[in-house]
Coordinates of C-alpha atoms in Angstrom, one line a residue:
M7 CA -16.2 -15.7 6.0
V8 CA -13.7 -17.0 8.6
P9 CA -12.7 -14.8 11.0
V10 CA -8.6 -13.5 11.6
V11 CA -7.7 -15.8 15.0
L12 CA -4.8 -13.5 16.9
S13 CA -3.9 -16.2 18.3
G14 CA -0.5 -14.5 19.7
G15 CA 1.5 -14.8 16.8
G16 CA 1.4 -12.6 13.9
L17 CA -0.7 -11.9 10.8
T18 CA 0.0 -11.3 6.9
I19 CA -0.1 -9.5 4.2
D20 CA -3.0 -11.1 4.0
D21 CA -4.6 -10.7 6.7
V22 CA -4.5 -7.4 6.7
V23 CA -6.4 -6.9 3.0
A24 CA -9.6 -9.8 3.7
V25 CA -10.7 -7.3 7.0
A26 CA -9.5 -3.5 6.0
R27 CA -10.7 -4.5 2.7
D28 CA -12.8 -7.5 2.0
G29 CA -14.9 -6.7 5.7
R30 CA -13.6 -9.8 7.0
G31 CA -13.9 -10.4 11.0
A32 CA -11.3 -10.9 13.8
V33 CA -11.2 -12.6 17.1
L34 CA -9.4 -13.2 20.2
G35 CA -8.2 -16.6 20.7
D36 CA -8.8 -18.7 23.7
D37 CA -5.1 -19.3 24.8
A38 CA -3.7 -15.3 23.3
R39 CA -7.0 -14.5 26.1
T40 CA -4.7 -15.9 28.9
A41 CA -1.9 -14.8 28.1
M42 CA -2.8 -11.2 27.6
E43 CA -4.8 -11.9 31.2
R44 CA -1.1 -12.6 33.4
S45 CA 0.4 -10.2 30.8
R46 CA -1.9 -7.9 33.2
G47 CA -1.4 -8.8 36.5
I48 CA 1.5 -8.1 36.3
V49 CA 0.9 -4.2 34.9
E50 CA -1.9 -4.4 37.9
R51 CA 0.5 -5.4 40.3
L52 CA 3.6 -3.0 39.6
A53 CA 0.9 -1.0 40.5
G54 CA 0.2 -0.5 43.8
S55 CA 3.9 -1.0 44.4
G56 CA 4.0 2.7 44.5
K57 CA 7.4 1.9 42.6
P58 CA 7.5 4.5 39.1
V59 CA 6.8 2.7 35.7
Y60 CA 7.2 4.5 32.5
G61 CA 3.9 4.6 31.3
V62 CA 2.1 2.7 33.9
S63 CA 2.3 5.6 37.1
T64 CA 4.0 8.5 35.2
G65 CA 4.3 10.6 32.7
F66 CA 4.6 10.7 28.8
G67 CA 7.0 11.9 26.8
S68 CA 9.6 14.6 28.7
L69 CA 6.7 14.3 31.4
A70 CA 8.3 11.4 32.2
D71 CA 9.8 12.1 34.9
V72 CA 6.6 12.6 37.3
Y73 CA 5.4 10.8 39.1
I74 CA 1.1 10.4 39.2
E75 CA -0.3 9.8 42.2
P76 CA -2.8 5.8 41.8
D77 CA -6.0 7.9 42.2
D78 CA -4.5 9.9 39.0
R79 CA -3.8 6.9 36.8
A80 CA -7.4 6.9 35.4
R81 CA -7.7 10.2 34.9
L82 CA -4.0 9.8 33.3
Q83 CA -4.5 7.4 30.3
A84 CA -7.5 8.6 29.6
A85 CA -6.5 12.4 29.2
L86 CA -3.5 11.0 27.6
I87 CA -5.8 10.2 24.7
R88 CA -7.9 12.8 23.6
S89 CA -4.9 15.2 24.4
H90 CA -3.2 13.9 21.4
A91 CA -6.2 13.6 19.2
A92 CA -5.2 16.4 17.4
G93 CA -4.8 15.8 13.9
L94 CA -6.1 17.7 11.0
G95 CA -7.7 18.0 7.8
A96 CA -9.4 15.1 5.6
P97 CA -10.5 11.5 7.4
V98 CA -8.4 8.9 5.8
E99 CA -9.5 6.3 4.1
D100 CA -11.8 3.4 6.1
E101 CA -9.2 0.5 4.9
V102 CA -6.3 2.6 6.8
V103 CA -8.5 2.5 9.6
R104 CA -9.6 -1.4 9.2
A105 CA -5.7 -1.9 9.0
M106 CA -4.9 0.0 11.8
M107 CA -7.6 -1.6 14.1
L108 CA -6.7 -4.8 13.4
L109 CA -3.4 -4.7 14.0
R110 CA -3.0 -3.2 16.6
A111 CA -5.5 -5.0 18.0
R112 CA -2.9 -7.8 17.2
T113 CA 0.2 -6.1 19.1
L114 CA -1.9 -5.8 22.5
A115 CA -2.7 -9.7 22.3
M116 CA 0.6 -10.7 22.0
A117 CA 0.8 -10.3 25.5
H118 CA 3.3 -7.6 25.5
S119 CA 1.2 -4.5 26.9
G120 CA -0.2 -5.2 29.8
V121 CA -3.8 -4.6 28.4
R122 CA -7.0 -6.2 29.6
P123 CA -8.4 -8.4 26.9
L124 CA -11.0 -6.1 27.0
L125 CA -9.4 -3.0 24.5
V126 CA -8.9 -5.5 22.0
D127 CA -12.7 -6.9 22.2
R128 CA -13.7 -3.9 22.0
L129 CA -11.8 -2.7 18.8
L130 CA -12.9 -5.7 17.2
A131 CA -16.3 -5.3 17.8
L132 CA -15.8 -1.7 16.1
L133 CA -14.7 -3.4 13.2
A134 CA -17.1 -6.5 13.3
A135 CA -19.7 -4.0 12.7
G136 CA -18.4 -1.7 10.3
I137 CA -17.0 1.4 12.4
T138 CA -14.9 3.8 11.2
P139 CA -12.9 6.0 13.6
R140 CA -12.0 9.9 11.9
V141 CA -8.3 9.8 11.0
P142 CA -7.4 12.7 10.1
E143 CA -4.6 12.5 7.3
H144 CA -2.4 14.9 9.2
G145 CA -0.5 14.6 12.2
S146 CA 1.1 11.4 12.9
L147 CA 5.7 11.9 12.6
G148 CA 5.8 7.7 12.9
C149 CA 7.8 7.8 16.9
S150 CA 6.6 7.2 19.5
G151 CA 4.6 5.3 16.3
D152 CA 1.1 7.1 14.6
L153 CA -0.1 9.1 18.1
A154 CA -2.3 10.9 16.5
P155 CA -4.0 8.6 14.7
L156 CA -4.1 5.6 16.8
A157 CA -5.9 8.0 19.6
H158 CA -8.6 9.2 17.5
V159 CA -8.6 5.2 16.8
A160 CA -8.7 5.0 21.1
L161 CA -10.9 7.9 21.8
V162 CA -14.3 6.0 20.7
L163 CA -13.8 3.1 22.3
L164 CA -14.3 5.9 24.5
G165 CA -17.6 6.7 23.5
E166 CA -16.7 10.4 22.7
G167 CA -14.6 11.4 18.6
Q168 CA -16.1 11.2 15.5
I169 CA -16.5 8.4 13.2
V170 CA -17.6 8.2 9.0
V171 CA -20.6 7.1 8.5
N172 CA -21.0 7.1 4.6
G173 CA -18.8 9.4 3.7
V174 CA -19.1 12.0 7.0
C175 CA -18.8 12.3 10.0
V176 CA -21.2 11.8 12.9
D177 CA -19.9 11.9 16.5
A178 CA -19.1 8.3 17.4
A179 CA -21.4 7.7 20.4
P180 CA -24.8 7.6 19.4
T181 CA -23.5 4.8 17.4
L182 CA -21.8 2.9 19.6
A183 CA -25.9 2.4 21.2
K184 CA -27.4 1.3 19.0
E185 CA -24.4 -2.0 18.6
G186 CA -24.1 -2.0 21.9
I187 CA -20.6 -1.3 22.6
D188 CA -20.3 0.2 25.8
P189 CA -17.4 2.9 26.1
V190 CA -14.3 1.7 28.4
V191 CA -13.0 3.2 31.0
L192 CA -9.3 2.5 30.5
E193 CA -7.2 1.3 33.0
A194 CA -2.9 1.9 34.3
K195 CA -1.2 2.0 31.4
E196 CA -4.0 0.7 29.0
G197 CA -4.1 4.2 27.0
L198 CA -0.5 4.3 26.6
A199 CA -1.0 1.3 25.3
L200 CA -3.5 1.8 22.8
V201 CA -1.9 4.9 20.8
N202 CA 2.5 3.7 21.2
G203 CA 1.7 1.9 17.2
T204 CA 3.3 2.1 13.8
D205 CA 0.3 0.1 12.5
G206 CA -0.7 2.6 10.7
M207 CA 2.4 3.2 8.8
L208 CA 2.3 -1.2 8.9
G209 CA -0.8 -1.3 7.4
M210 CA -1.1 1.2 4.7
L211 CA 2.1 -0.5 4.0
A212 CA 0.8 -4.1 3.7
L213 CA -1.7 -2.9 1.9
A214 CA 0.5 -0.9 -0.6
C215 CA 2.7 -4.8 -1.7
H216 CA -0.3 -5.7 -1.9
D217 CA -1.4 -3.2 -4.3
A218 CA 2.3 -3.4 -5.5
A219 CA 2.5 -7.1 -6.4
R220 CA -0.4 -7.1 -8.6
L221 CA 0.7 -4.0 -11.4
V222 CA 4.7 -5.3 -11.4
T223 CA 2.7 -8.5 -13.0
I224 CA 0.0 -5.9 -14.7
A225 CA 3.3 -3.7 -15.8
D226 CA 4.9 -6.9 -17.8
I227 CA 1.7 -7.1 -19.6
T228 CA 1.0 -4.2 -20.7
A229 CA 5.2 -3.8 -22.0
A230 CA 4.8 -6.4 -23.9
M231 CA 2.3 -4.9 -25.8
S232 CA 3.6 -2.2 -26.5
I233 CA 7.0 -4.2 -27.2
E234 CA 4.2 -6.2 -30.1
A235 CA 2.7 -2.6 -31.4
L236 CA 6.0 -0.8 -31.8
L237 CA 7.7 -4.5 -33.4
G238 CA 10.1 -5.1 -30.6
T239 CA 11.9 -8.4 -30.5
D240 CA 11.7 -11.0 -27.8
A241 CA 14.0 -11.7 -28.1
V242 CA 16.7 -9.9 -25.9
F243 CA 14.2 -11.8 -23.0
D244 CA 15.6 -15.4 -24.2
A245 CA 16.0 -17.3 -20.3
H246 CA 20.5 -17.7 -21.7
L247 CA 20.2 -14.5 -21.8
V248 CA 18.2 -13.0 -19.1
G249 CA 20.4 -16.1 -16.5
L250 CA 23.6 -14.7 -17.4
R251 CA 22.8 -11.7 -14.8
P252 CA 21.1 -13.4 -12.4
H253 CA 18.1 -11.1 -10.4
A254 CA 15.7 -12.9 -9.6
G255 CA 12.9 -10.5 -10.3
Q256 CA 15.3 -9.6 -14.1
A257 CA 14.4 -12.9 -14.9
R258 CA 10.6 -13.6 -13.0
S259 CA 10.0 -10.3 -16.0
A260 CA 11.8 -11.4 -19.0
A261 CA 9.5 -15.3 -18.1
N262 CA 6.4 -12.7 -17.9
L263 CA 7.6 -11.1 -21.4
R264 CA 8.7 -14.8 -22.8
R265 CA 4.3 -16.3 -21.8
V266 CA 2.6 -13.4 -22.8
L267 CA 4.3 -13.1 -25.8
E268 CA 4.9 -16.3 -27.0
G269 CA 3.2 -17.6 -30.3
S270 CA 2.9 -13.6 -31.0
P271 CA 2.7 -13.9 -35.5
I272 CA 3.7 -9.7 -35.3
V273 CA 6.9 -10.6 -33.3
A274 CA 7.1 -12.8 -35.9
S275 CA 7.2 -11.3 -38.7
H276 CA 10.2 -8.9 -38.8
R277 CA 13.0 -11.1 -37.8
V278 CA 13.9 -11.4 -41.3
G279 CA 14.8 -8.9 -42.9
D280 CA 14.2 -6.1 -40.1
S281 CA 17.2 -3.2 -40.6
R282 CA 17.2 -2.7 -36.9
V283 CA 20.0 -3.8 -34.9
Q284 CA 18.8 -3.4 -30.7
D285 CA 15.4 -1.6 -29.8
A286 CA 14.7 1.5 -26.9
Y287 CA 15.3 0.7 -23.7
S288 CA 12.3 1.2 -22.4
L289 CA 11.6 -1.9 -24.8
R290 CA 14.6 -3.9 -24.3
C291 CA 15.2 -3.6 -20.8
V292 CA 12.0 -3.6 -19.4
P293 CA 12.7 -6.8 -17.4
Q294 CA 16.9 -5.7 -15.7
V295 CA 14.1 -2.5 -15.0
H296 CA 11.1 -4.7 -13.9
G297 CA 13.0 -6.6 -12.5
A298 CA 14.7 -4.7 -10.3
V299 CA 11.8 -3.0 -8.9
R300 CA 10.2 -6.8 -8.0
D301 CA 13.6 -7.3 -6.7
A302 CA 12.8 -4.5 -3.9
L303 CA 8.8 -4.9 -3.4
A304 CA 10.5 -8.3 -2.2
H305 CA 12.7 -6.9 0.4
V306 CA 10.2 -4.2 1.4
E307 CA 7.2 -7.4 1.8
A308 CA 10.2 -8.9 3.9
V309 CA 9.8 -5.9 5.9
C310 CA 6.4 -5.6 6.7
A311 CA 6.1 -9.7 7.3
A312 CA 8.8 -8.6 10.1
E313 CA 6.4 -5.7 11.5
L314 CA 3.5 -8.3 11.3
D315 CA 4.9 -10.4 13.7
A316 CA 6.1 -7.4 15.8
A317 CA 5.4 -6.7 18.8
I318 CA 4.6 -2.7 18.8
D319 CA 4.5 -1.1 22.2
N320 CA 6.4 1.0 24.9
P321 CA 6.6 -0.2 28.0
V322 CA 6.6 -3.8 27.3
V323 CA 5.7 -6.3 30.0
L324 CA 8.6 -9.3 29.0
P325 CA 7.7 -12.8 30.0
D326 CA 9.6 -12.7 34.1
G327 CA 7.5 -10.0 35.0
R328 CA 9.8 -7.3 33.5
V329 CA 7.4 -3.6 32.6
S330 CA 11.0 -2.3 29.8
S331 CA 10.8 1.0 28.3
N332 CA 12.0 0.6 24.6
G333 CA 12.5 1.9 20.6
N334 CA 9.8 -0.8 19.0
F335 CA 8.3 1.3 19.0
H336 CA 10.5 3.9 16.2
G337 CA 8.7 4.3 12.4
A338 CA 12.1 4.0 10.4
P339 CA 11.9 0.6 8.6
L340 CA 8.7 1.4 7.8
A341 CA 9.5 4.8 6.8
Y342 CA 12.6 3.2 4.8
G343 CA 10.2 0.6 2.5
A344 CA 8.3 2.8 1.6
D345 CA 9.9 5.4 0.3
Y346 CA 12.7 2.3 -1.7
L347 CA 9.4 1.9 -3.2
A348 CA 7.7 4.6 -3.7
I349 CA 11.3 5.7 -5.6
V350 CA 11.1 2.1 -7.4
L351 CA 7.3 2.4 -8.5
A352 CA 7.8 5.6 -9.6
D353 CA 10.7 5.2 -11.9
L354 CA 8.3 2.1 -13.6
S355 CA 5.8 4.5 -14.4
S356 CA 8.4 6.7 -15.7
M357 CA 9.2 4.0 -18.5
A358 CA 5.4 2.9 -19.3
E359 CA 5.3 6.9 -20.0
R360 CA 8.1 6.5 -22.2
R361 CA 6.4 3.8 -23.6
V362 CA 2.9 5.2 -24.4
D363 CA 4.8 8.2 -26.0
R364 CA 6.6 6.6 -28.6
M365 CA 3.8 4.3 -29.9
L366 CA 1.9 8.0 -30.0
D367 CA 5.0 8.7 -32.7
P368 CA 5.7 8.6 -36.1
A369 CA 9.2 8.8 -36.2
R370 CA 9.7 6.3 -33.9
S371 CA 6.3 3.9 -34.0
H372 CA 7.8 2.2 -37.2
G373 CA 4.5 2.6 -39.3
L374 CA 1.6 3.7 -36.3
P375 CA -1.2 6.3 -37.3
P376 CA 0.4 9.7 -35.0
F377 CA -1.1 9.3 -31.5
L378 CA -3.0 6.6 -33.5
A379 CA -5.1 9.3 -34.6
D380 CA -7.7 7.4 -37.1
T381 CA -7.5 11.0 -39.4
P382 CA -4.2 12.4 -38.5
G383 CA -5.0 16.1 -37.8
V384 CA -8.4 16.3 -37.8
D385 CA -8.1 13.8 -34.6
S386 CA -6.2 13.7 -31.9
G387 CA -5.9 10.5 -31.5
L388 CA -4.0 10.0 -27.4
M389 CA -2.3 12.4 -27.7
I390 CA -3.7 14.5 -24.8
A391 CA -3.6 10.8 -23.0
Q392 CA 0.2 11.0 -23.2
Y393 CA -0.3 14.6 -20.9
T394 CA -2.2 12.9 -18.4
A395 CA 0.2 9.8 -18.8
V396 CA 3.3 12.5 -18.5
A397 CA 0.9 14.7 -15.7
L398 CA 1.2 11.8 -13.5
V399 CA 4.6 10.5 -14.1
D400 CA 5.2 13.7 -13.1
E401 CA 3.6 13.7 -9.3
N402 CA 5.2 10.7 -8.8
R403 CA 8.5 11.8 -9.3
R404 CA 8.0 15.1 -6.7
L405 CA 6.6 11.9 -4.2
A406 CA 9.4 10.1 -5.3
T407 CA 11.9 12.5 -2.5
P408 CA 11.7 10.6 0.3
A409 CA 10.2 11.3 4.0
S410 CA 12.7 9.4 5.9
V411 CA 14.9 12.3 6.5
A412 CA 13.1 14.9 6.9
S413 CA 13.0 14.1 11.6
I414 CA 12.0 16.8 13.3
P415 CA 12.4 17.1 16.8
T416 CA 9.0 17.2 19.1
S417 CA 8.5 16.7 22.4
A418 CA 11.1 19.1 23.7
M419 CA 13.2 17.5 22.2
Q420 CA 12.8 14.3 23.5
E421 CA 11.7 12.4 20.8
D422 CA 14.8 14.4 19.0
H423 CA 14.7 11.9 15.9
V424 CA 11.4 10.6 14.1
S425 CA 10.7 8.4 11.5
M426 CA 8.2 10.2 9.9
G427 CA 6.8 7.1 8.7
W428 CA 2.9 7.7 8.5
A429 CA 4.2 10.9 5.4
A430 CA 6.1 7.6 3.1
A431 CA 3.2 5.3 3.0
R432 CA 0.4 8.8 2.5
K433 CA 2.8 9.8 0.2
L434 CA 3.5 6.2 -1.5
R435 CA -0.5 5.1 -1.8
T436 CA -1.3 7.8 -3.8
V437 CA 1.9 7.0 -6.0
I438 CA 0.4 3.6 -6.5
E439 CA -3.0 5.1 -7.9
N440 CA -1.1 6.7 -10.0
L441 CA 1.2 3.9 -11.4
G442 CA -2.7 2.3 -12.3
R443 CA -3.4 4.5 -14.3
V444 CA -0.5 5.2 -15.7
L445 CA -0.5 1.3 -16.5
A446 CA -4.4 1.8 -17.8
I447 CA -3.5 4.4 -20.5
E448 CA 0.0 1.9 -21.5
F449 CA -3.6 -0.3 -21.7
V450 CA -5.3 1.7 -23.9
A451 CA -2.6 2.7 -26.5
A452 CA -1.3 -0.3 -26.8
A453 CA -4.3 -2.7 -27.7
R454 CA -5.2 0.3 -30.1
A455 CA -1.8 -0.1 -32.1
I456 CA -1.9 -4.2 -32.3
E457 CA -5.6 -3.2 -34.0
L458 CA -3.5 -1.4 -36.3
R459 CA -1.3 -3.5 -36.9
S460 CA -4.5 -6.0 -38.6
P461 CA -3.9 -7.6 -40.0
L462 CA -1.1 -9.2 -38.6
S463 CA -2.1 -10.4 -36.1
P464 CA -1.2 -11.0 -31.4
G465 CA -0.3 -13.6 -29.4
A466 CA -2.4 -15.1 -27.5
G467 CA -1.6 -13.5 -24.1
T468 CA -1.5 -9.5 -26.3
A469 CA -4.4 -11.3 -27.8
A470 CA -6.7 -11.8 -25.1
A471 CA -5.7 -8.8 -22.9
V472 CA -7.2 -6.6 -26.2
R473 CA -10.0 -8.6 -25.9
A474 CA -10.6 -7.6 -22.1
L475 CA -10.4 -3.6 -22.8
R476 CA -12.9 -4.3 -25.6
D477 CA -15.8 -5.6 -23.9
V478 CA -15.9 -2.4 -22.4
V479 CA -13.5 0.1 -24.3
A480 CA -14.7 0.8 -27.7
G481 CA -12.6 0.0 -30.9
P482 CA -10.4 2.7 -32.9
G483 CA -12.4 5.3 -34.7
P484 CA -12.3 9.3 -34.8
D485 CA -12.4 10.4 -31.8
R486 CA -14.5 10.6 -28.6
W487 CA -14.3 11.7 -24.8
V488 CA -11.7 9.8 -23.6
T489 CA -11.6 9.8 -20.2
P490 CA -14.8 7.5 -20.2
D491 CA -12.4 5.1 -22.1
L492 CA -9.5 5.3 -18.9
D493 CA -11.6 4.9 -16.2
A494 CA -12.0 1.6 -17.5
A495 CA -9.1 0.8 -18.8
F496 CA -8.3 1.2 -15.1
E497 CA -10.9 -0.9 -13.6
L498 CA -9.5 -3.8 -15.5
V499 CA -5.9 -3.3 -13.9
R500 CA -7.3 -2.1 -11.0
D501 CA -9.5 -4.9 -9.9
D502 CA -7.1 -7.4 -11.3
A503 CA -8.6 -8.4 -14.3
L504 CA -6.3 -8.1 -16.9
R505 CA -4.3 -10.3 -15.6
R506 CA -7.6 -12.4 -15.2
A507 CA -7.6 -12.3 -18.5
V508 CA -4.3 -13.0 -19.8
E509 CA -3.5 -16.0 -17.9
A510 CA -6.9 -17.6 -19.1
A511 CA -4.8 -17.2 -22.5
T512 CA -1.2 -18.1 -21.0
G513 CA -1.0 -20.4 -18.3
A514 CA -0.4 -17.9 -14.5
L515 CA 2.1 -15.4 -14.4
E516 CA 5.1 -15.0 -12.4

């Protein structure tokens, strides 16, 4: 794969996904290297001037007023890394750590940190070698950035700390030596520049935006399947009706529903002579809810795009030679975005579960057997699958409680308002995982319900979805172990195979 080039500008969400998940490499561009060398010269001149400059010749946090003599400055930077590597808990996922390393290298390459290009080269060497520092889950407050997580990454650059190899934590030094990666001896300001960033929060939010964009389309597909299975109407998704409320996301979701349900004999079968006047909200209001989720995601994607183009450090080196303190390390934009996305995705999972419950209840399913069971009473069908969906939705509702309102002061009240953005991003990852599993349960239930409508046949889009499931999961029948079916459906949701199968029949979805 062609490597991502750190040119001194921003990156995209796709760049982050490619490096974090797909093993793509990254290189420092020539122009960025030159700019870094220029800004490094500014820092070195200030370091030799005798003038107190935060992070260059002073302590950190509430110790910022302590002047550091020249002979102690290299030790100051290494001590910062060692003392800040104070996280606890299980290591976070490899993809999160790889995203952090890429994004920290990106910020340093923007030449506002005043560090040597060597630091970027070493971070990218770790990525290229597949070396993943052990970053404990707990420790970041999202201000000043992700201090503890980034310190655990930086510790490996020093030849210290631990890395994760095949799920096992081992000392970093032997692997670095084997790969020919020499430890870094930090110079003025470099330790601070390695940790004073929001790269953990941003990496997780970028990955979350990528995953959420896939899941909202999957949610439209599974909702369309449920609407067909429950003999719902597609009339409410008419473009003119939807256009009376001109939200972009609502229009996109309604267009997906129309496309997936187009030509469905099941839908056509009850257009005349059906005594029902309106469908339940979980069917009728899908574009309004799913569309609002899309609009919220668009906002968070915009926040993410701005952050991927931002230079986050403190202090920063400006083109006119000033080295200035600032507050850009505060994680509030990322924390708010992660909390917002967790809220709307939790609600998306809740609506999907309501459709599952409706398909299993003979009082509301319009002719389907109880719990979609083969022989109700002897067989329980998908009764407990719905319990699992409820448990996942319940957890998502708890995780939708914002982390960003929970500031606790630190550093002797110097850092008296923190973002808790790392926590917001961590719980968002769980919400997304839970949502995918709830949609998998809806997928399994709706496919079974559609088949139970035989001899009526589904539309081309929903039929393609059922076929994709039946390639890996058997059809309706006597009770069997349910978990393997749900796991197989989840894989089709997670790797986007369900969407691809449907689009092969319907054309591209929004």
